Amino acid sequence: MKFLSVVARNKISEKEYLYGKTQNEQLKEEIAALEKENEERAMKRKVAENRLALIRTRQEN
């Protein structure tokens, strides 16, 4: 999950670098979609980390 988030962030950065701030609407939509995808992955990762921490806590007790 972490790797996929990094890849999505890199795609966003690359598109911003290549096309600057004068992007057409399609590129803006692609970047917005990648940002949303990245946020979803980050949320899933955070949930997974919390679950893992809970499991580890239970195992220690």
PDB file of C-alpha atoms in Angstrom:
ATOM      1  CA  MET A   1       0.000   0.000   0.000  1.00  0.00           C
ATOM      2  CA  LYS A   2       2.745   2.427   0.930  1.00  0.00           C
ATOM      3  CA  PHE A   3       4.537   1.778  -2.369  1.00  0.00           C
ATOM      4  CA  LEU A   4       1.355   2.402  -4.370  1.00  0.00           C
ATOM      5  CA  SER A   5       0.805   5.686  -2.544  1.00  0.00           C
ATOM      6  CA  VAL A   6       4.337   6.774  -3.382  1.00  0.00           C
ATOM      7  CA  VAL A   7       3.836   5.807  -7.032  1.00  0.00           C
ATOM      8  CA  ALA A   8       0.595   7.796  -7.226  1.00  0.00           C
ATOM      9  CA  ARG A   9       2.262  10.817  -5.618  1.00  0.00           C
ATOM     10  CA  ASN A  10       5.170  10.569  -8.075  1.00  0.00           C
ATOM     11  CA  LYS A  11       2.754  10.462 -11.023  1.00  0.00           C
ATOM     12  CA  ILE A  12       1.091  13.621  -9.724  1.00  0.00           C
ATOM     13  CA  SER A  13       4.430  15.376  -9.304  1.00  0.00           C
ATOM     14  CA  GLU A  14       5.605  14.272 -12.738  1.00  0.00           C
ATOM     15  CA  LYS A  15       2.494  15.591 -14.468  1.00  0.00           C
ATOM     16  CA  GLU A  16       2.737  18.891 -12.603  1.00  0.00           C
ATOM     17  CA  TYR A  17       6.405  19.185 -13.580  1.00  0.00           C
ATOM     18  CA  LEU A  18       5.851  18.275 -17.232  1.00  0.00           C
ATOM     19  CA  TYR A  19       2.782  20.378 -17.833  1.00  0.00           C
ATOM     20  CA  GLY A  20       3.205  23.153 -15.302  1.00  0.00           C
ATOM     21  CA  LYS A  21       0.261  25.174 -14.152  1.00  0.00           C
ATOM     22  CA  THR A  22      -1.189  25.590 -17.673  1.00  0.00           C
ATOM     23  CA  GLN A  23      -2.695  22.137 -17.913  1.00  0.00           C
ATOM     24  CA  ASN A  24      -5.746  21.300 -19.906  1.00  0.00           C
ATOM     25  CA  GLU A  25      -8.859  20.034 -18.148  1.00  0.00           C
ATOM     26  CA  GLN A  26      -8.132  16.368 -18.876  1.00  0.00           C
ATOM     27  CA  LEU A  27      -4.787  16.533 -17.097  1.00  0.00           C
ATOM     28  CA  LYS A  28      -6.337  18.362 -14.160  1.00  0.00           C
ATOM     29  CA  GLU A  29      -8.938  15.605 -13.892  1.00  0.00           C
ATOM     30  CA  GLU A  30      -6.236  12.909 -14.050  1.00  0.00           C
ATOM     31  CA  ILE A  31      -4.251  14.611 -11.304  1.00  0.00           C
ATOM     32  CA  ALA A  32      -7.370  14.993  -9.162  1.00  0.00           C
ATOM     33  CA  ALA A  33      -8.162  11.299  -9.664  1.00  0.00           C
ATOM     34  CA  LEU A  34      -4.612  10.320  -8.681  1.00  0.00           C
ATOM     35  CA  GLU A  35      -4.802  12.522  -5.586  1.00  0.00           C
ATOM     36  CA  LYS A  36      -8.099  10.916  -4.581  1.00  0.00           C
ATOM     37  CA  GLU A  37      -6.643   7.449  -5.184  1.00  0.00           C
ATOM     38  CA  ASN A  38      -3.614   8.371  -3.083  1.00  0.00           C
ATOM     39  CA  GLU A  39      -5.834   9.593  -0.232  1.00  0.00           C
ATOM     40  CA  GLU A  40      -7.841   6.356  -0.332  1.00  0.00           C
ATOM     41  CA  ARG A  41      -4.681   4.260  -0.216  1.00  0.00           C
ATOM     42  CA  ALA A  42      -3.299   6.312   2.652  1.00  0.00           C
ATOM     43  CA  MET A  43      -6.535   5.813   4.582  1.00  0.00           C
ATOM     44  CA  LYS A  44      -6.493   2.052   3.935  1.00  0.00           C
ATOM     45  CA  ARG A  45      -2.865   1.915   5.043  1.00  0.00           C
ATOM     46  CA  LYS A  46      -3.641   3.797   8.235  1.00  0.00           C
ATOM     47  CA  VAL A  47      -6.529   1.430   9.030  1.00  0.00           C
ATOM     48  CA  ALA A  48      -4.290  -1.579   8.372  1.00  0.00           C
ATOM     49  CA  GLU A  49      -1.560  -0.165  10.628  1.00  0.00           C
ATOM     50  CA  ASN A  50      -4.100   0.457  13.405  1.00  0.00           C
ATOM     51  CA  ARG A  51      -5.397  -3.097  13.112  1.00  0.00           C
ATOM     52  CA  LEU A  52      -1.864  -4.459  13.221  1.00  0.00           C
ATOM     53  CA  ALA A  53      -1.082  -2.375  16.302  1.00  0.00           C
ATOM     54  CA  LEU A  54      -4.234  -3.694  17.986  1.00  0.00           C
ATOM     55  CA  ILE A  55      -3.287  -7.288  17.158  1.00  0.00           C
ATOM     56  CA  ARG A  56       0.238  -6.777  18.492  1.00  0.00           C
ATOM     57  CA  THR A  57      -1.155  -5.250  21.684  1.00  0.00           C
ATOM     58  CA  ARG A  58      -3.443  -8.237  22.178  1.00  0.00           C
ATOM     59  CA  GLN A  59      -0.583 -10.670  21.613  1.00  0.00           C
ATOM     60  CA  GLU A  60       1.619  -8.925  24.176  1.00  0.00           C
ATOM     61  CA  ASN A  61      -1.039  -9.262  26.883  1.00  0.00           C
TER      62      ASN A  61
END
